[in-house]
Every structure is written in structure tokens, then in C-alpha cells.
mmCIF file of C-alpha atoms in Angstrom:
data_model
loop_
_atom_site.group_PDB
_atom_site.id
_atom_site.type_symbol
_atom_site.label_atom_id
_atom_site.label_comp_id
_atom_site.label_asym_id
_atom_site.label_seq_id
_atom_site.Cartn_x
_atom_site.Cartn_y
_atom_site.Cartn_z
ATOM 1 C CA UNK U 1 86.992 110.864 68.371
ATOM 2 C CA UNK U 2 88.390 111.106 64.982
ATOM 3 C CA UNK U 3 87.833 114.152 62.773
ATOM 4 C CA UNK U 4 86.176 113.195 59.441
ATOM 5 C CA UNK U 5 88.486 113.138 56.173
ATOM 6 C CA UNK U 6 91.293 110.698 57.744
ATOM 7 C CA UNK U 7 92.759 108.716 54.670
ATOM 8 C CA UNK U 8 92.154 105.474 53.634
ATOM 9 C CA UNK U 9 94.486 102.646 53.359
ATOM 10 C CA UNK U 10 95.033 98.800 53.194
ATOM 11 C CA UNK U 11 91.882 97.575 54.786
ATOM 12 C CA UNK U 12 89.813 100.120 52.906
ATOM 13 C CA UNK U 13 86.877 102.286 54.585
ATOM 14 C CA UNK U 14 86.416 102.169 58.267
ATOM 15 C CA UNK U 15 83.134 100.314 59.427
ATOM 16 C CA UNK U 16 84.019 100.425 63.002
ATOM 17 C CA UNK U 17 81.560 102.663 65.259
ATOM 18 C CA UNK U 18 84.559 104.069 66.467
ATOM 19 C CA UNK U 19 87.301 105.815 64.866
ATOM 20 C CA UNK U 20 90.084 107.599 67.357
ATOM 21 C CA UNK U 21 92.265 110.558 67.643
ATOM 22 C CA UNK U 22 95.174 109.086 65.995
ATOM 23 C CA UNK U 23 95.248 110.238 62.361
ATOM 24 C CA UNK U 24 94.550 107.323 59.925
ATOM 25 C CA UNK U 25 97.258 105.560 57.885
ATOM 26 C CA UNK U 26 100.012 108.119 58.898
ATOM 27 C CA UNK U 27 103.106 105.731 59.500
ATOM 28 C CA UNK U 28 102.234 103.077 57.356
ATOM 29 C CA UNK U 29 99.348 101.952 54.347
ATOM 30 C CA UNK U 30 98.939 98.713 56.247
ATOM 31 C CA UNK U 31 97.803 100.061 59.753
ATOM 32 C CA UNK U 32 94.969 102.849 60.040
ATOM 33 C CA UNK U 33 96.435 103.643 64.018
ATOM 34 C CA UNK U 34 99.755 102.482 64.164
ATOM 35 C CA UNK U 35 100.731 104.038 67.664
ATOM 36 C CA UNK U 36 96.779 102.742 69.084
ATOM 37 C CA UNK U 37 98.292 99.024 67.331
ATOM 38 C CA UNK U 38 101.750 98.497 68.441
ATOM 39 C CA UNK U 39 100.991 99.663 72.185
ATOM 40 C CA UNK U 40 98.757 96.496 72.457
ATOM 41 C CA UNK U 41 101.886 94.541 72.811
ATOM 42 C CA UNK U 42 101.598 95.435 76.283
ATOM 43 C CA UNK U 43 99.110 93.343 76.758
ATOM 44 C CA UNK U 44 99.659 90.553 74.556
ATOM 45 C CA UNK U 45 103.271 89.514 75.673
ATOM 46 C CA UNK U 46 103.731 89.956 79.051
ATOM 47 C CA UNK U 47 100.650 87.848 79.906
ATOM 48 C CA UNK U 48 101.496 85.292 77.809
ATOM 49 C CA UNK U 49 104.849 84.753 80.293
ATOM 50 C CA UNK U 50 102.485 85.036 82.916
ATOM 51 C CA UNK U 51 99.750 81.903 81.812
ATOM 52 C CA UNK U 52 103.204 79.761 81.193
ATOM 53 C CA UNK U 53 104.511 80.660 84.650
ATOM 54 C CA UNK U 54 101.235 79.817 86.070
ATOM 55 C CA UNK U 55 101.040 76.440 83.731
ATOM 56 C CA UNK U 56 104.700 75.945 85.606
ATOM 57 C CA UNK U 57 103.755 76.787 89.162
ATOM 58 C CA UNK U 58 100.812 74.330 88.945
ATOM 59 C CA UNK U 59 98.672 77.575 89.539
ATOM 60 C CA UNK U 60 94.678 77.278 90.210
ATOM 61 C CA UNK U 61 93.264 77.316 85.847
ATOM 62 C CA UNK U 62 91.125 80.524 86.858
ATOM 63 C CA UNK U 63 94.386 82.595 87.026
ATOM 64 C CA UNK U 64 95.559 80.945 83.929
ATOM 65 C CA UNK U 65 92.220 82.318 82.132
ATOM 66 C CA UNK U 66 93.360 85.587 83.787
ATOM 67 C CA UNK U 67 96.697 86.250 82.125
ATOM 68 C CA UNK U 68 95.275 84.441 78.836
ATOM 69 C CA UNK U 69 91.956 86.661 78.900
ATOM 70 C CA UNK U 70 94.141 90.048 78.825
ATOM 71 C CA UNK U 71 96.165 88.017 75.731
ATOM 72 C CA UNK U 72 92.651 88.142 73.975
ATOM 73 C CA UNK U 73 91.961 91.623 74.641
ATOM 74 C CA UNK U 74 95.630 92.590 73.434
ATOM 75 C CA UNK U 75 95.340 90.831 69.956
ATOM 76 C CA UNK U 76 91.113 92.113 69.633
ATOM 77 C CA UNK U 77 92.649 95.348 70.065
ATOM 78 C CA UNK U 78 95.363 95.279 67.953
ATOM 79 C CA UNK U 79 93.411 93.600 65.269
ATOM 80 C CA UNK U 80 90.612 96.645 65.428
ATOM 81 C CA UNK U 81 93.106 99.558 65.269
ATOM 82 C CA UNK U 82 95.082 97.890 62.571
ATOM 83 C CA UNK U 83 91.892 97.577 60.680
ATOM 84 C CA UNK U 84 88.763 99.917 61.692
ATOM 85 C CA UNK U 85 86.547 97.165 61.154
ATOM 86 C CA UNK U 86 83.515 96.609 63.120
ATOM 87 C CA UNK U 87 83.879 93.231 63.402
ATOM 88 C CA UNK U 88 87.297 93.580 64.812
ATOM 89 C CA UNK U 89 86.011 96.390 67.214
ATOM 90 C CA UNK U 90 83.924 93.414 68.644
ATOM 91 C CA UNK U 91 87.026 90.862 69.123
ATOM 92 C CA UNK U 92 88.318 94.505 70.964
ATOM 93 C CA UNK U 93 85.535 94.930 73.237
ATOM 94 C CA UNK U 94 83.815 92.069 73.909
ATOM 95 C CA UNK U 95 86.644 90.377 75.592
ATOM 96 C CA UNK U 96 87.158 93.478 77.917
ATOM 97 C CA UNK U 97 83.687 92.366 79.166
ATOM 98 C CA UNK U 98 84.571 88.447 79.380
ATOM 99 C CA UNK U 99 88.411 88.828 80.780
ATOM 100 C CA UNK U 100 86.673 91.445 83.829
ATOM 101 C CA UNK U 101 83.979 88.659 84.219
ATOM 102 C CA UNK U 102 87.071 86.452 85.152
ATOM 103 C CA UNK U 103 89.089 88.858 87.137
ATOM 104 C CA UNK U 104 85.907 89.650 89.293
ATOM 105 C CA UNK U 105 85.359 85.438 89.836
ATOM 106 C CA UNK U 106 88.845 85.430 91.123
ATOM 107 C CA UNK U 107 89.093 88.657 92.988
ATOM 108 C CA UNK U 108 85.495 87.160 94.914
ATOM 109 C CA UNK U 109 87.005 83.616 95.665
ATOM 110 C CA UNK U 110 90.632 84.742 96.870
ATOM 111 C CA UNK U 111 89.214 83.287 100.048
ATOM 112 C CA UNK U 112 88.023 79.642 99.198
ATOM 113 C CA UNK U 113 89.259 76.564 99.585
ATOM 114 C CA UNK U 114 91.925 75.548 96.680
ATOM 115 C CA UNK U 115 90.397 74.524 93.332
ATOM 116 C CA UNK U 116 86.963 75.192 94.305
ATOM 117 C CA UNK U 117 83.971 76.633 92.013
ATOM 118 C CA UNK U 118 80.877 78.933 92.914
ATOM 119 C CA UNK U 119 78.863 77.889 90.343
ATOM 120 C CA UNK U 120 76.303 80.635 91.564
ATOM 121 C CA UNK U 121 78.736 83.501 90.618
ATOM 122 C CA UNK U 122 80.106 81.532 87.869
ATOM 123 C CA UNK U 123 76.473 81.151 86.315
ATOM 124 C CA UNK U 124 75.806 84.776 87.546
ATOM 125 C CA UNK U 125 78.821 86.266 85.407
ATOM 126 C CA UNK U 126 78.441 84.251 82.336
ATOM 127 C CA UNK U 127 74.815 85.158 82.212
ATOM 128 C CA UNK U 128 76.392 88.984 82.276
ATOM 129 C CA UNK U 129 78.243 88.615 79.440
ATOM 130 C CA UNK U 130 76.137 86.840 77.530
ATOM 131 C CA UNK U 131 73.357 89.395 77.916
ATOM 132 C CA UNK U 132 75.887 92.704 77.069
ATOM 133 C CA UNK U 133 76.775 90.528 74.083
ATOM 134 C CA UNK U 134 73.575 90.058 72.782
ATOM 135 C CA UNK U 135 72.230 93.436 73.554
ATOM 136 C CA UNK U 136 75.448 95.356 72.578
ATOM 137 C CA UNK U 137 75.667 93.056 68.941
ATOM 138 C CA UNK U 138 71.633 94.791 68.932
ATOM 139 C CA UNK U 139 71.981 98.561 69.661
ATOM 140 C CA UNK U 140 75.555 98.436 68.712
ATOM 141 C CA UNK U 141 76.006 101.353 70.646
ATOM 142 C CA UNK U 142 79.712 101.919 72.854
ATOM 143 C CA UNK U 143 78.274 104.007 75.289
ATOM 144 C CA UNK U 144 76.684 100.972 76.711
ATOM 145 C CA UNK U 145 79.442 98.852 76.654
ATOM 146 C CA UNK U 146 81.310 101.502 78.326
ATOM 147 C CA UNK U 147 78.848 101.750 81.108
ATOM 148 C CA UNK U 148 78.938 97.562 81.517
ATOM 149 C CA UNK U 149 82.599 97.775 81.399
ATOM 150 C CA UNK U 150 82.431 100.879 84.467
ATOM 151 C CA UNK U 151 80.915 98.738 86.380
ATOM 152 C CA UNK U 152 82.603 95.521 85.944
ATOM 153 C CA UNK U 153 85.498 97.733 87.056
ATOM 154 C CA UNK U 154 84.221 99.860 89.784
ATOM 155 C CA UNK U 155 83.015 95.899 91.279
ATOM 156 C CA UNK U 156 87.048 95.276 91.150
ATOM 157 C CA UNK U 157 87.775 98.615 92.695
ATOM 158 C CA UNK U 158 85.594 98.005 95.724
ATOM 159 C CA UNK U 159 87.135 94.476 96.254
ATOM 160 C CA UNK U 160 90.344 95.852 95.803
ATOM 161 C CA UNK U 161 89.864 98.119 98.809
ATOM 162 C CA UNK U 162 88.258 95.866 100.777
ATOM 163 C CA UNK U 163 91.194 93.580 100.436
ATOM 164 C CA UNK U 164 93.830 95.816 101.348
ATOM 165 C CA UNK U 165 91.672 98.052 104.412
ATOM 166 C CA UNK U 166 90.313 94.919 106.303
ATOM 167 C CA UNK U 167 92.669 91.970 105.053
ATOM 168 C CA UNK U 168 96.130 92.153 103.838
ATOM 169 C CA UNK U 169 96.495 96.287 104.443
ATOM 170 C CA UNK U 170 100.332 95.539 103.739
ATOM 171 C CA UNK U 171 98.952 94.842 100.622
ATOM 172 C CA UNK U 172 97.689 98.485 100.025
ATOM 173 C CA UNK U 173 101.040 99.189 97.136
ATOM 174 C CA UNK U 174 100.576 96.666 94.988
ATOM 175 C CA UNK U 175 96.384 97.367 95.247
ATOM 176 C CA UNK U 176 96.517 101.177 94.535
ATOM 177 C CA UNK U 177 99.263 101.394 91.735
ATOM 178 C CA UNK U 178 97.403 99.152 89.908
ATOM 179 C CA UNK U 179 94.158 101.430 90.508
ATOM 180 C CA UNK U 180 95.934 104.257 90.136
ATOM 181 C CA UNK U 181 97.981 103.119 86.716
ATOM 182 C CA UNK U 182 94.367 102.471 85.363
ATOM 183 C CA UNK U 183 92.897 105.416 86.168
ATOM 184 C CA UNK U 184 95.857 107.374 84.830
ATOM 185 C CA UNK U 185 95.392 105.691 81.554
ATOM 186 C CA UNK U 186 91.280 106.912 81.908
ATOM 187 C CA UNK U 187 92.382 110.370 82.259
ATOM 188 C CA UNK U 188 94.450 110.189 78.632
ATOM 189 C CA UNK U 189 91.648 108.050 77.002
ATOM 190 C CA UNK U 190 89.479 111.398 78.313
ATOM 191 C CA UNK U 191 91.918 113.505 76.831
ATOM 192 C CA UNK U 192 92.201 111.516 73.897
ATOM 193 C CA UNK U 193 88.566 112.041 73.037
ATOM 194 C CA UNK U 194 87.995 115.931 74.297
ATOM 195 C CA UNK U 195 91.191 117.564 73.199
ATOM 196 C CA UNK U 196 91.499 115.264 69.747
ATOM 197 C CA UNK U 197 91.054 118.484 67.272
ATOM 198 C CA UNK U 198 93.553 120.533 69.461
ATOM 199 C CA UNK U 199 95.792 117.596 69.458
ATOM 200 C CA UNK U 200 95.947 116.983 65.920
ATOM 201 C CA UNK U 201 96.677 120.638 64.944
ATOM 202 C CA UNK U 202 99.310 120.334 67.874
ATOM 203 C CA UNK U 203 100.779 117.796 65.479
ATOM 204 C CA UNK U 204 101.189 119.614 62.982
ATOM 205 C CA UNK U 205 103.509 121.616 64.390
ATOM 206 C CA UNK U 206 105.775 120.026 66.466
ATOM 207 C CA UNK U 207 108.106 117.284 65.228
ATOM 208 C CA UNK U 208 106.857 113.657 65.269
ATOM 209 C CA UNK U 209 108.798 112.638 68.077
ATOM 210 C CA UNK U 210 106.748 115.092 70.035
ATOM 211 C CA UNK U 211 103.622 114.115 68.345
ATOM 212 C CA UNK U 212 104.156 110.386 68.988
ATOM 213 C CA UNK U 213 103.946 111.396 72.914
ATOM 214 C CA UNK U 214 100.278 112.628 72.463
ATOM 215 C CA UNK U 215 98.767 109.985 71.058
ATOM 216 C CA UNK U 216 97.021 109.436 74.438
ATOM 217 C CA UNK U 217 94.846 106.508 73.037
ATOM 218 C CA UNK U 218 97.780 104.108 72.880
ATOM 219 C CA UNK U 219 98.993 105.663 76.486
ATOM 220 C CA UNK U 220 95.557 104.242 77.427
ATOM 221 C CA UNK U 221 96.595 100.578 76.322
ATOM 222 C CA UNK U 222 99.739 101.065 77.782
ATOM 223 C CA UNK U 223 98.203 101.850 81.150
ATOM 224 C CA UNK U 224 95.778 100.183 81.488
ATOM 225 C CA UNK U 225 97.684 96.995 80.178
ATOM 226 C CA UNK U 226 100.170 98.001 82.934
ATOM 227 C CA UNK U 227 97.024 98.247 85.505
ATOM 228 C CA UNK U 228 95.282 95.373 84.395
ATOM 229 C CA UNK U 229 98.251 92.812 84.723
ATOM 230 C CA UNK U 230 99.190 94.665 88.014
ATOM 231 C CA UNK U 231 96.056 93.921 88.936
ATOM 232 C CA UNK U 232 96.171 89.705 87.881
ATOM 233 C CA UNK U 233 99.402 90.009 90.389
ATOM 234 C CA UNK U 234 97.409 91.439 93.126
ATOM 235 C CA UNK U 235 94.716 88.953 92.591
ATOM 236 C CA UNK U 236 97.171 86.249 92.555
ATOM 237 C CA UNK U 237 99.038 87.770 95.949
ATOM 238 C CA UNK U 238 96.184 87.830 97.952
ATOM 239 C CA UNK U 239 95.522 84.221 96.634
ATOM 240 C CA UNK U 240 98.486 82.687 97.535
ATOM 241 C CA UNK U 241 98.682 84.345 100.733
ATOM 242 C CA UNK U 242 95.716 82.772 101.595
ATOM 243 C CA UNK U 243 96.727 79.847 100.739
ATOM 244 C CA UNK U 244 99.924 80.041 102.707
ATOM 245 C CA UNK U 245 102.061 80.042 100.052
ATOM 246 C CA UNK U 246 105.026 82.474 100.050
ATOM 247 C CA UNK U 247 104.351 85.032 97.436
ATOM 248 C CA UNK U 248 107.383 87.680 96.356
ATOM 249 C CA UNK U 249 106.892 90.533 93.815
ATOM 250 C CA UNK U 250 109.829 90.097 91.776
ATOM 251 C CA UNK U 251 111.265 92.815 88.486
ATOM 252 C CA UNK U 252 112.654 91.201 86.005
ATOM 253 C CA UNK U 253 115.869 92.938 84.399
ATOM 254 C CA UNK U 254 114.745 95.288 87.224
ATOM 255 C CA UNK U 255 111.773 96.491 85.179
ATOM 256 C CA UNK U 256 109.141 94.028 85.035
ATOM 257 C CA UNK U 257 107.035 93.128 87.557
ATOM 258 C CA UNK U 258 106.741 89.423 88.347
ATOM 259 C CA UNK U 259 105.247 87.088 91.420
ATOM 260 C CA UNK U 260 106.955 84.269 92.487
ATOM 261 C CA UNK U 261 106.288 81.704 95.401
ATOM 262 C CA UNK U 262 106.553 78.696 96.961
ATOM 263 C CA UNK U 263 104.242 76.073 99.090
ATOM 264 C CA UNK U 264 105.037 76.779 102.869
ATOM 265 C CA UNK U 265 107.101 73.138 103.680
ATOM 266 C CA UNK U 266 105.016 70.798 105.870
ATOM 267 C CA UNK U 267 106.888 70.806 109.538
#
């Protein structure tokens, strides 16, 4: 976490219960973490594509919510690093509970028949969040939104592995560089928050360019952005292949992943 004696700018002192590595108001008076900001974008436009693709391909809604869902997370987040207010840190982190919620329903009914609903898991997960919201919005403590967050992920994780060992092992690609793109961007959030003295004097003595590529907080967005919308297409593969559809991973300009598909034509 931050050191104590970061400036103050625009939005005034920091109520957030969190403040991070990346010095305060350095680049600009009207962001407090303007690298931890910007990287959101990550997250906020690519997905956005994704929803209208799915709107497009006449796409199942809960894959829709997906892409959307990681939208909300994007803007929360860029909205709490612009500011360091705790009520923005909420429109951060609360949605990384609610948008897992949704990639866990979807990850658990790849294997359903189309436009179904288990209203047992659905009531199960929205019963989750509700609870973390109303206990975390009590202790107002991250560690245990962390820990609800862990698990919502380590729940994907196993899925994921189940998916590609016993179901679709061609499959196994797309499934592990999306793990391991997330769990790259854990290991910098880690770093982030151990090494974040040693990094800031590192700063200070190395030009900014150089500086820029250790602010391992916004590598974290930028990862696990990548991971989590990897992840949507793997979701959305293993869908579509189940619904014997013909799903292709795409890159557009040669860059950007993408998943396109078509209905299998009735004989």
C-alpha cells in the first residue's frame, strides 16, 4: 500500500480504505493514480464490443451480463483510482463480487439446454452477493472481500479444469492462458503491495518511462482484464460447442482476441 504523505489534489483527501503504490496526483491534479485509472480501459472497451457482438449473434442474455458485468467493474475502478473515495472503492469492488457471481452461473450451465435457468444456483449466488455486500458495507474491511473474491475465483479455476481435462481437452489453450494471464497479474498486484517503498524510491531514480513500467497495480488491471475477458471467451467456447454451434477464436488487426460462430445448418 501507499506510503503516507502522498499529495492531495482535485477530489481532495482520500477516504478510500485503500490507497496504492502509485504516488498520488503525479501526472495530473485531476487523477490521484493516473497509470491505476487509464489501464481500466482494458476492461471497459473491449467488453463493450463484446455485449454488442453478443446482442448481434442473438447470444443466450447471461453472456451478455458477462461482457457488460466486466464494463461495470472497468468504470468502478476507474472511478475509485481517479478519486480515492470510499464510495467509489465500493462501485470498484462490489461488482468484482457480482460480475464472478455471473461468470460462475455460466461457467456451471455450459451444459444445459439453450435459454434455460437454475433458479437454485441463481438464488444460491444472488444470496452470496447480497450477504458480502451487507457484511463488507459493515466491517468495511478488504481483507474479506479479498477472501470472497478468492474463492469466487478458485470456484472458476476448478471448472475451468474440469472443462478442459474431462470435456473439451482441445480446449486446454484458451483455458490456461486465461488462468495463467490472471495469475500473472496476482503476482504484480503482490508485488505492488510488498515491494511499494522499494518501488517508489526506484522511481526516483530512473526516468519516468522506466517508472511507468513498475506501476504493477495498473499491470494488475491490465491482466487480469486480459484474463477475465479471456475467460468470458472460454465460457462462451465451451457454450457454443455444446450447443453445436461452430465457434472460431478470431484476432482482430491480429491482436485482439475475438469468437465468432455460426449455427451448424440443419441437413
Amino acid at each position: 500500500m501507499a506510503p503516507a504523505g502522498d499529495r492531495e489534489g482535485y477530489w481532495g483527501p482520500t477516504t478510500s480504505t485503500l490507497d496504492w503504490c502509485e504516488e498520488n496526483y503525479a501526472v495530473t491534479w485531476y487523477i490521484a493514480e493516473f497509470w491505476n485509472t487509464v489501464s481500466n480501459l482494458i476492461m471497459i472497451l473491449p467488453p463493450i464490443f463484446g455485449a454488442m457482438q453478443s446482442v448481434r449473434s442473438g447470444l443466450e442474455k447471461r453472456y451478455i451480463a458477462s461482457y457488460l458485468a466486466l464494463t461495470v467493474v472497468g468504470m468502478g475502478s476507474w472511478c475509485f483510482h481517479m478519486t480515492l473515495k470510499y464510495e467509489m472503492q465500493l462501485l470498484d469492488e462490489l461488482p468484482m463480487i457480482y460480475s464472478c457471481c455471473i461468470f460462475v452461473y455460466c461457467m456451471f450451465e455450459c451444459f444445459k439446454m439453450k435459454n434455460s435457468v437454475n433458479y437454485h444456483l441463481l438464488f444460491t449466488l444472488v444470496l452470496f452477493s447480497l450477504i458480502v455486500t451487507m457484511v463488507y458495507l459493515k466491517v468495511k474491511e478488504p481483507i474479506f472481500h479479498q477472501v470472497m473474491y478468492g474463492m469466487l475465483v478458485f470456484t472458476l479455476v476448478v471448472r475451468s479444469i474440469y472443462i478442459v481435462t474431462w470435456v473439451y481437452p482441445w480446449l486446454r489453450g484458451l483455458g490456461y492462458t486465461s488462468l495463467g494471464v490472471f495469475l500473472l497479474g496476482f503476482l504484480f498486484w503482490n508485488i505492488d503491495n510488498i515491494f511499494c517503498d522499494s518501488l517508489r524510491n526506484f522511481r526516483k531514480k530512473v526516468p519516468p518511462i522506466i517508472g511507468v513500467a513498475t506501476q504493477f497495480h495498473a499491470w494488475w488491471h491490465i491482466l487480469t482484464g486480459l484474463g477475465s475477458y479471456l475467460h468470458i471467451l472460454f465460457s462462451l467456447y465451451t457454450r457454443t460447442l455444446y450447443l453445436r454451434y461452430r465457434p472460431k477464436v478470431k484476432f482482430l488487426f491480429g491482436i485482439w482476441p475475438v469468437i465468432l460462430f455460426e449455427p451448424l445448418r440443419k441437413q
